[in-house]
Coordinates of C-alpha atoms and ligand atoms in Angstrom, one line a residue:
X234 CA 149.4 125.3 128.6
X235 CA 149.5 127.7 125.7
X236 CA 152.0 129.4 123.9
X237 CA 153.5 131.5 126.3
X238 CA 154.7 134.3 124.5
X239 CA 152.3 136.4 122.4
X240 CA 152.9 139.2 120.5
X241 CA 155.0 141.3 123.1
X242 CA 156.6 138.5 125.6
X243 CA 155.3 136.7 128.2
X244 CA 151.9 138.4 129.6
X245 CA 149.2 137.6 132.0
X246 CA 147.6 138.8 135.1
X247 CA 150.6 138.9 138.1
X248 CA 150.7 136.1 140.8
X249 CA 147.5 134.2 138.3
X250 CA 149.3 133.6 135.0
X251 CA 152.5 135.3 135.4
X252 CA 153.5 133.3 138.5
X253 CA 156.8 133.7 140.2
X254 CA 157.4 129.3 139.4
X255 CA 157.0 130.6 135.8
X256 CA 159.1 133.8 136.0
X257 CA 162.0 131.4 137.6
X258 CA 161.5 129.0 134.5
X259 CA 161.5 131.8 132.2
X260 CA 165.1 133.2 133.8
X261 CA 166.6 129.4 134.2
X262 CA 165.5 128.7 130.5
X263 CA 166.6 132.4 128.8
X264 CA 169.9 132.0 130.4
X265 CA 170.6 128.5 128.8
X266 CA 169.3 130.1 125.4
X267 CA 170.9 133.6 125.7
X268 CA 173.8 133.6 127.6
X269 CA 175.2 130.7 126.9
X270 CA 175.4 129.5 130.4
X271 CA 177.6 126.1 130.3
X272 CA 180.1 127.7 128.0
X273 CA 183.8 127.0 130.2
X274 CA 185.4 129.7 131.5
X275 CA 183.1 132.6 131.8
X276 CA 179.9 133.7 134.0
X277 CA 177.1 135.0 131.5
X278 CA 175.7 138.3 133.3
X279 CA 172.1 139.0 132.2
X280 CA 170.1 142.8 133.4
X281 CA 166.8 143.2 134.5
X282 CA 164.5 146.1 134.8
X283 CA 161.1 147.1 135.7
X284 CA 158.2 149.3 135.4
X285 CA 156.5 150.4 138.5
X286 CA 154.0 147.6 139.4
X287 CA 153.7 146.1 142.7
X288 CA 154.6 142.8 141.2
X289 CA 157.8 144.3 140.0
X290 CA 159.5 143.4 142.9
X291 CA 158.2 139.8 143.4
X292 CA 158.8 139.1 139.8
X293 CA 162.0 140.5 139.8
X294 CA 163.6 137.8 142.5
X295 CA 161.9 134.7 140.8
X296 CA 163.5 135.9 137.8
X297 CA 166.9 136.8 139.3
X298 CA 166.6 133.6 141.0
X299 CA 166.1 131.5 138.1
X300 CA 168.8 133.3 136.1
X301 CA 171.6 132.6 139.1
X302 CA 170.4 129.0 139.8
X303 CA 171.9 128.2 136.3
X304 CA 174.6 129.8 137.1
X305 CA 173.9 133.6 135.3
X306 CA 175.1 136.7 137.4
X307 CA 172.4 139.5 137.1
X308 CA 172.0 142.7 137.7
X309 CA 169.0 144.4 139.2
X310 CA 168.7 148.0 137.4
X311 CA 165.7 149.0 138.7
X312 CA 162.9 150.5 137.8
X313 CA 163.8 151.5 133.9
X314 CA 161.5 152.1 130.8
X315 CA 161.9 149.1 128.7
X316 CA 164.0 150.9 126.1
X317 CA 166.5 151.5 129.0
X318 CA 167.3 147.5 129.0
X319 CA 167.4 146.9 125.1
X320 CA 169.8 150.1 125.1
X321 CA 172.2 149.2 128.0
X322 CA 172.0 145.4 127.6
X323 CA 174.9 146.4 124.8
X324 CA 176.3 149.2 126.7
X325 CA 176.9 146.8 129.3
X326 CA 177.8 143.9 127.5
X327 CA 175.8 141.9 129.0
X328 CA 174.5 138.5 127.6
X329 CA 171.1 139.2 127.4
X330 CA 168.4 141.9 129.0
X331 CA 165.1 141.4 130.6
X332 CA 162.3 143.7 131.2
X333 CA 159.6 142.6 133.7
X334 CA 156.5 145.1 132.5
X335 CA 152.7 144.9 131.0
X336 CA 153.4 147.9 129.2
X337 CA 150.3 150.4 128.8
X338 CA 147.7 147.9 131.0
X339 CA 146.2 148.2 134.2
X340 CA 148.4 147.4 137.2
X341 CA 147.4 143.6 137.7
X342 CA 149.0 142.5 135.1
X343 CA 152.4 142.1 134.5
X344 CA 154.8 140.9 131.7
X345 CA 158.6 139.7 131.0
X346 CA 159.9 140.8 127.7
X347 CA 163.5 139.2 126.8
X348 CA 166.4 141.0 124.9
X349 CA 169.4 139.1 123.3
X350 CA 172.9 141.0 124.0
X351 CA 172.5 143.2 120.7
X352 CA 169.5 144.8 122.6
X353 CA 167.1 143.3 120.1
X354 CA 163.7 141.6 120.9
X355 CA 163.8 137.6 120.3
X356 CA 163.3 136.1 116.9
X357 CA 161.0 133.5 116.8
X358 CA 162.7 130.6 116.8
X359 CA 164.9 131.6 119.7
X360 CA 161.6 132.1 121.7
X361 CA 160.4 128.8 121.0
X362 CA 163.3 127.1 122.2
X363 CA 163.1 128.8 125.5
X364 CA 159.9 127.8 125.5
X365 CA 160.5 124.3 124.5
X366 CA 163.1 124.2 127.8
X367 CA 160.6 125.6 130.0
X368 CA 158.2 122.9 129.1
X369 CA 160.7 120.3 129.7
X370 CA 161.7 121.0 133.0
X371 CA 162.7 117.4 134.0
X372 CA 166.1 117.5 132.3
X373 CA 166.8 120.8 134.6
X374 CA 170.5 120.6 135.5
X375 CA 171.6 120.9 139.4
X376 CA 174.9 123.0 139.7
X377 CA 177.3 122.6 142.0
X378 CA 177.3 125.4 144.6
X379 CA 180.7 127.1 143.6
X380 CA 178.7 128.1 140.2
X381 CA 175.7 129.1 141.0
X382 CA 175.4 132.9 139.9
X383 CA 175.0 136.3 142.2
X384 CA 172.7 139.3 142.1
X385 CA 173.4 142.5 142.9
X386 CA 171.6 145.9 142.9
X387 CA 173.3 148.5 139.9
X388 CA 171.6 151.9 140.6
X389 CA 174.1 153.4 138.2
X390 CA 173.0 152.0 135.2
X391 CA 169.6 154.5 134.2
X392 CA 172.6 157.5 134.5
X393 CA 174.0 156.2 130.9
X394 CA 170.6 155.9 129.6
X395 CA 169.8 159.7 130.4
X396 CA 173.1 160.6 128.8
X397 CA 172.2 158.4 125.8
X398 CA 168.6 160.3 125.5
X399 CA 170.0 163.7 125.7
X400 CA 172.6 162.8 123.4
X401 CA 170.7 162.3 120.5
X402 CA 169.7 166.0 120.4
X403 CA 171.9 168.8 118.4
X404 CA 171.8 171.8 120.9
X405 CA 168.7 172.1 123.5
X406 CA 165.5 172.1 124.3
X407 CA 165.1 175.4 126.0
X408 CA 162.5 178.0 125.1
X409 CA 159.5 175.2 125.3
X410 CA 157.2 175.3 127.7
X411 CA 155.7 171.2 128.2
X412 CA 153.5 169.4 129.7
X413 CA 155.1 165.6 130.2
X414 CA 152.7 162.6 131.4
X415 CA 155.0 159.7 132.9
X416 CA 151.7 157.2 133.2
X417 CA 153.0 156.9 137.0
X418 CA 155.5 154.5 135.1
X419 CA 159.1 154.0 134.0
X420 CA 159.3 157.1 132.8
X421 CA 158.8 158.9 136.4
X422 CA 162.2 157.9 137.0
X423 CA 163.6 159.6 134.0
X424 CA 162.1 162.2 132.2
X425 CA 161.7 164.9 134.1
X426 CA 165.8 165.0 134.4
X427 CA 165.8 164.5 130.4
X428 CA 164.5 167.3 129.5
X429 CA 165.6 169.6 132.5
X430 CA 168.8 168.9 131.8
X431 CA 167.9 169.6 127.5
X432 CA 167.2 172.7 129.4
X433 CA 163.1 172.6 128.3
X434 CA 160.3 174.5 130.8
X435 CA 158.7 171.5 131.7
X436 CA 155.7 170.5 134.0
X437 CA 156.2 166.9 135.0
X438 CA 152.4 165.1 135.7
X439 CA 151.9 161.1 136.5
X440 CA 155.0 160.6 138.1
X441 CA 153.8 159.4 141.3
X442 CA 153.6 155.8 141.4
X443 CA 152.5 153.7 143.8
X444 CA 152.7 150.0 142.6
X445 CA 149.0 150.6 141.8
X446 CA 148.1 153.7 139.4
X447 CA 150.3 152.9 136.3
X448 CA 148.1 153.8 133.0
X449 CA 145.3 154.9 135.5
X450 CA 143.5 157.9 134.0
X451 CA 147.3 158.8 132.6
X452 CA 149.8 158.1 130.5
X453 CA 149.7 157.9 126.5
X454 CA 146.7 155.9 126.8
X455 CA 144.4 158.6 128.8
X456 CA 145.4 162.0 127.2
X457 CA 142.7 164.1 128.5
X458 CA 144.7 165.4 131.8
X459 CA 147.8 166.1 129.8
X460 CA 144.9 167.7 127.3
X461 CA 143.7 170.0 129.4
X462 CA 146.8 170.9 131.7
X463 CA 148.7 172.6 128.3
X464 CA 145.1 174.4 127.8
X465 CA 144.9 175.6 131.1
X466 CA 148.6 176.8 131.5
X467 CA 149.1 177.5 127.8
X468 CA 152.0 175.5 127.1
X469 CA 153.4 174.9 123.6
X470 CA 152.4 171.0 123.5
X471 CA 151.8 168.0 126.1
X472 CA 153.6 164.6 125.6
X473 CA 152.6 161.4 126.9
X474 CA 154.3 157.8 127.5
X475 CA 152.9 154.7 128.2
X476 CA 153.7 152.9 131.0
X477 CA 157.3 151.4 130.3
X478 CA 157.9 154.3 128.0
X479 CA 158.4 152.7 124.6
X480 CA 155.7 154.2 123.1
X481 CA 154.8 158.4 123.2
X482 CA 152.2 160.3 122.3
X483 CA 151.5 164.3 122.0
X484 CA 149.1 166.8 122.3
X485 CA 149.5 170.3 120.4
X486 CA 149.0 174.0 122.1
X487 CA 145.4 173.0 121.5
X488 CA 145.1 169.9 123.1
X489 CA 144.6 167.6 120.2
X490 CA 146.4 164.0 119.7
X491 CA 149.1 163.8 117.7
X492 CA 149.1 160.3 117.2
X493 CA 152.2 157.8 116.4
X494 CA 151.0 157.9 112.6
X495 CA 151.6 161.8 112.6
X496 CA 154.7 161.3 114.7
X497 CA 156.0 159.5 111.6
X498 CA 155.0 161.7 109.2
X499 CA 156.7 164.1 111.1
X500 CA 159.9 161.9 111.4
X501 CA 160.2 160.8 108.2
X502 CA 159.6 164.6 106.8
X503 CA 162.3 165.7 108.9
X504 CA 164.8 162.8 108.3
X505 CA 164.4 163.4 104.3
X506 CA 165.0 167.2 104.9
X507 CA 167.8 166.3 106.3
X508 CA 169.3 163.9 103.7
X509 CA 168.8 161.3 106.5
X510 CA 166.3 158.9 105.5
X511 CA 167.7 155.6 104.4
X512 CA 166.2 154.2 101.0
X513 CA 163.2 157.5 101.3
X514 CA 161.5 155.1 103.4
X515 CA 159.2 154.7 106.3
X516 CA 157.8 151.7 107.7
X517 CA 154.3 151.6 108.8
X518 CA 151.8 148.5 109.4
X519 CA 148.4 147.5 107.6
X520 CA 146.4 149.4 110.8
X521 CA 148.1 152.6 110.0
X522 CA 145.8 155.5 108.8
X523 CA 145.2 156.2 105.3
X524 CA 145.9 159.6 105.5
X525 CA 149.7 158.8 105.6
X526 CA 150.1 157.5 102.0
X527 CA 148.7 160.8 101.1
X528 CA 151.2 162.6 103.3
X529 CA 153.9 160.2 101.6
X530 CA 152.7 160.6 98.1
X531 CA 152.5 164.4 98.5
X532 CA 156.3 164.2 100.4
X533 CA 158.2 161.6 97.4
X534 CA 158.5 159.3 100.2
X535 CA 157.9 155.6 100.2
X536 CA 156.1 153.7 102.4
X537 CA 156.9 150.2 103.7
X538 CA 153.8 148.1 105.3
X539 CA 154.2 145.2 107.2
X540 CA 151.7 143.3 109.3
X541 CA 150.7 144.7 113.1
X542 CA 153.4 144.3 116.1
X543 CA 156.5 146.4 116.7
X544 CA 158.9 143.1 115.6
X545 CA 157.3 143.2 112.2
X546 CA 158.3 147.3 111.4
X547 CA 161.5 146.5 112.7
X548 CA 162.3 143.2 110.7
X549 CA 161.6 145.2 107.7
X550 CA 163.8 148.2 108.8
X551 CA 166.8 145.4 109.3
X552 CA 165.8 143.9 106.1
X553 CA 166.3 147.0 104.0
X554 CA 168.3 149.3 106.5
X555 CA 165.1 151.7 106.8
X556 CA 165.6 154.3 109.4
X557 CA 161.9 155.1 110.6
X558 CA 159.1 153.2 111.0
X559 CA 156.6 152.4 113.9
X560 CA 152.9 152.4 114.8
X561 CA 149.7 154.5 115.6
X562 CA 150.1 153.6 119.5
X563 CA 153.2 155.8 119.6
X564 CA 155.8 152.9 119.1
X565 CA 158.2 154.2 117.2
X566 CA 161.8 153.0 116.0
X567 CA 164.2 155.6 115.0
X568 CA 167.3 152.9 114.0
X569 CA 169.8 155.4 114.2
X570 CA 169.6 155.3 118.0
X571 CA 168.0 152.5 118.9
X572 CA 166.7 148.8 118.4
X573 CA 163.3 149.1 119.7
X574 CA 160.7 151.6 120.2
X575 CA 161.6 154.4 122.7
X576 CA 159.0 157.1 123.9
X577 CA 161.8 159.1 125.3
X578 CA 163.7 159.6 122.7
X579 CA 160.9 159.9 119.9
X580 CA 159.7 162.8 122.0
X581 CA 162.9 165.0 122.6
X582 CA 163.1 164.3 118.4
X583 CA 159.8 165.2 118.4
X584 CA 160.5 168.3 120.6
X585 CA 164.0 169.3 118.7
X586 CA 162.0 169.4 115.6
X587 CA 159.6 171.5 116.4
X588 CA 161.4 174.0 117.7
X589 CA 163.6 174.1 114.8
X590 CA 160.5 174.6 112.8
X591 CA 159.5 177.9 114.6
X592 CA 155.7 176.4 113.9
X593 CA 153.5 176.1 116.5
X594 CA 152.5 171.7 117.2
X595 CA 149.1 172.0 115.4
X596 CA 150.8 173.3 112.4
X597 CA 153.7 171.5 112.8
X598 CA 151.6 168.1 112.9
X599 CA 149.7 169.0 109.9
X600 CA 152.1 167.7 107.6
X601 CA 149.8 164.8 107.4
X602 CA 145.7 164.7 107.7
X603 CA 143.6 161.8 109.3
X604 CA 140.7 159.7 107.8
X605 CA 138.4 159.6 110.3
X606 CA 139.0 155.8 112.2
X607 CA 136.7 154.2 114.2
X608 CA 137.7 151.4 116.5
X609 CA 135.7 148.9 118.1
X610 CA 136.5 145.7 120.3
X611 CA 134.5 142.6 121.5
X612 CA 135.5 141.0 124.4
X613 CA 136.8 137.2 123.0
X614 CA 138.6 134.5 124.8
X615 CA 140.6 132.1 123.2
X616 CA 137.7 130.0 122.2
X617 CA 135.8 132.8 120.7
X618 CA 138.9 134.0 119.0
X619 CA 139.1 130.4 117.5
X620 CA 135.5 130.6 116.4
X621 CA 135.8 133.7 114.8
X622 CA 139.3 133.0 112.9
X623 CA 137.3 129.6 111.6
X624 CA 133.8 131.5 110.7
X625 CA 132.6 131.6 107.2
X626 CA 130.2 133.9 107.8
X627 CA 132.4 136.4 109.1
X628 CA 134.5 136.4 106.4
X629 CA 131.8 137.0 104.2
X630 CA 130.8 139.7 106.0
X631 CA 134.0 141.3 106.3
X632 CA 134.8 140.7 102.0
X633 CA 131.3 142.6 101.6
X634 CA 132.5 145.6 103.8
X635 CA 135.8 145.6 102.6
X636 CA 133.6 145.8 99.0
X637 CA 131.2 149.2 99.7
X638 CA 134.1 150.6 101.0
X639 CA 136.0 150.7 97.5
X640 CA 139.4 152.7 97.5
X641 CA 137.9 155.3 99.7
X642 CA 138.1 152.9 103.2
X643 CA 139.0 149.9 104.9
X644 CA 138.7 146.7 107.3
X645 CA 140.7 145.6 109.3
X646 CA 139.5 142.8 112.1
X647 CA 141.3 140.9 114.4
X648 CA 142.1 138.8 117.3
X649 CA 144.7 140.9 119.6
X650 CA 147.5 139.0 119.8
X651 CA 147.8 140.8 124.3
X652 CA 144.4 141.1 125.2
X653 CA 141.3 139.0 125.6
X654 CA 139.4 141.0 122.5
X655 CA 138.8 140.8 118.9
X656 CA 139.4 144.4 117.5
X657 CA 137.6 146.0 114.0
X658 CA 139.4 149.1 113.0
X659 CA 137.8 150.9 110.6
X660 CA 138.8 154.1 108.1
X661 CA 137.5 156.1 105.8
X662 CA 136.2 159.8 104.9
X663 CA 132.6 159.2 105.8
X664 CA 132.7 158.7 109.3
X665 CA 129.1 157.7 109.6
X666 CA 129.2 155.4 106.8
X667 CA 132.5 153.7 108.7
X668 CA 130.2 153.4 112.0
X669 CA 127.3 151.7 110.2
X670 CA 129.4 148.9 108.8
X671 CA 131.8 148.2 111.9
X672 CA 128.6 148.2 114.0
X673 CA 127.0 145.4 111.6
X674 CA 130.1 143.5 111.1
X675 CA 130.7 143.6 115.5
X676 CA 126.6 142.0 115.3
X677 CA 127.8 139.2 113.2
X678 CA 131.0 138.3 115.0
X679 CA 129.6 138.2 118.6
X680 CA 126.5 136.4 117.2
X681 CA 129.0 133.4 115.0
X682 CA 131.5 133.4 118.5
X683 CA 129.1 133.6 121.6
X684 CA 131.4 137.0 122.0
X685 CA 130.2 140.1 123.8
X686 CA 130.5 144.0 123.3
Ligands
MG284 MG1 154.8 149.8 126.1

């Protein structure tokens, strides 16, 4: 067995790798580690949500199950974007939070992301002991029936997230007309009454699920529905969320991406306007676009990198008490409001702002400009990612790129630390020149790993 959790939690296809045995070790180990399950005198209470998968529900009772055989009381809240748990884990004082969701992929897989009872993702070293006691499940402890823990069904709980979402906006929304793509995810269940109630003109699209379509053709991921629907109707701009709606995306009145790397710009313009942007600093990663140091150089505002993965933008933020930082998918952490990335509430930000701008989205979103990016992936299992982190000639190749590029581009290659591919992201103002390289340095990796396009 490998390391179970990568860069995001536990992942894998459902029922294959993400089996229900596993999901019940994961909730009988978590519960030892997070809430403190043993301590005298109290019951620890743990809360679990999901996206809209047809495993949801399967993986939901193993992990229940685990959770109450150790003696942890849980609380089924449903299907819940994943921002939903980290927020009312805390709100509901519970011990710790689970979210059982593969995020943006297709609807076979499935994933269980923990959250300790601050609402924050797991350190490290907490994830490796949970690991280590999932591994050594001989010294499993049999409780007596009288403390074996209940479950119990809390269709109540997405109510105080709503209220939290709309909360973090001065005034209203009204006077918008949107487009809003739920990715037939977490979001169906929520953001159509978000921003009706914000009082916005909104047209709600993907909010249909079926345990089958999440991400399909939709969502944050697939913008060219949302794309055309706020052509077609003429709407003031389109916004998109992945599938458990902790990252967004938008699309202006002309149907063109704003991506998460704009979304900041925009953020962290707005937050300094406002005298609200601790230590003039945004946090971005290594893969964001060169186009927003010049937007930060032009705007006196600093920028923070860190390496790629959400828990690396936010570490820094905790670091330094930043209060913006996130990444080109859309993931975005406003600190103020939250612990982890949340598409909701980035997008009625997002939404508040512009209005308050009087600009149209395009305009708006032009705060910062793009270097053209090209990104490519090769297929790679784990023994082709092996080969390619230990190849010579790869490295080679990539130093000599990294070299003709000079100060006017950049390389960046590596293994994904969710999917089965090795991805080569490339930037820079000549976007033929950028294609040339990343299609000679893609030659040389599959031919050094046995990889494929
Ligand atoms: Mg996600």
């Amino acid at each position: 067995m490998g390391k179970l959790f990568g860069t995001d939690g536990v992942r894998g296809v459902a029922n294959i790798d993400l089996t229900c045995r596993l999901a019940w070790s994961i909730g009988k180990a978590a519960a030892q580690v997070l809430a403190a399950v043993g301590e005298s005198g109290r019951k620890p209470r743990v809360i679990i949500g999901k996206d809209t998968r047809i495993s949801g529900d399967m993986l939901e009772n193993a992990l229940a199950a685990g959770f109450n055989s150790v003696g942890a009381d849980v609380e089924l809240i449903g299907v819940v974007p994943t921002p939903a748990v980290a927020y009312l884990v805390k709100e509901m004082d519970a011990d710790a939070g689970a979210m059982i969701s593969a995020s943006h992929n297709p609807y076979e897989y499935n994933g269980i992301k923990l959250f300790n009872r601050e609402g924050y993702k797991l350190a490290d070293e907490v994830e490796e002991k949970i690991e280590a006691l999932i591994r050594g499940e001989a010294e499993e402890a049999a409780l007596s029936a009288d403390r074996i823990g209940r479950t119990r069904r809390n269709r109540d709980a997405v109510e105080k997230y709503i209220e939290h979402i709309t909360g973090t906006v001065d005034g209203d929304l009204s006077g918008i007309r949107l487009a809003v793509d739920c990715a037939n995810g977490s979001a169906s269940v929520t953001a159509g009454e978000i921003f009706r109630r914000l009082g916005a003109d909104v047209i709600i699209m993907g909010a249909d699920p079926d345990g089958f379509n999440i991400n399909d053709k939709c969502g944050s991921t697939h913008l060219g529905a949302l794309s055309d629907k706020v052509k077609e109707l003429k709407l003031d701009a389109g916004l998109a969320f992945d599938g458990d709606a902790d990252r967004f995306l938008a699309v202006d009145e002309n149907g063109e991406t704003i991506d998460g790397d704009k979304l900041i710009a925009v953020f962290a313009a707005e937050l300094k306007k406002k005298g609200r942007l601790p230590g003039n600093t945004a946090v971005v990663t290594s893969m964001t676009n060169m186009g927003f140091y010049d937007f930060a150089e032009k705007n006196g505002i600093r920028v923070s990198v860190t390496g790629v993965g959400d828990r690396y933008v936010l570490e820094e933020m905790l670091n330094h008490g930043y209060g913006i930082g996130g990444e080109q998918s859309g993931h975005i952490i406003f600190r103020e409001y939250a612990t982890t990335g949340d598409g909701q509430l980035s997008a009625v930000q997002f939404v508040s702002a512009l209005i308050s701008s009087g600009k149209k989205a395009s305009e708006f979103a032009a705060v910062m400009e793009k270097y053209p990016q090209i990104m490519l992936n090769i297929r790679a299992d784990a023994g082709q990612k092996a080969a390619f982190a230990g190849s010579a000639a790869v490295a080679a190749a990539v130093a000599d790129a990294e070299k003709r590029l000079g100060s006017s581009g950049r390389i960046v290659v590596r293994p994904s630390g969710t999917e089965p591919l090795i991805r080569v992201m490339l930037e820079g103002r000549d976007r033929g020149f950028i294609s040339e390289i990343g299609e000679e340095i893609c030659d040389i990796i599959c031919s050094e790993t046995g990889a494929s396009r």
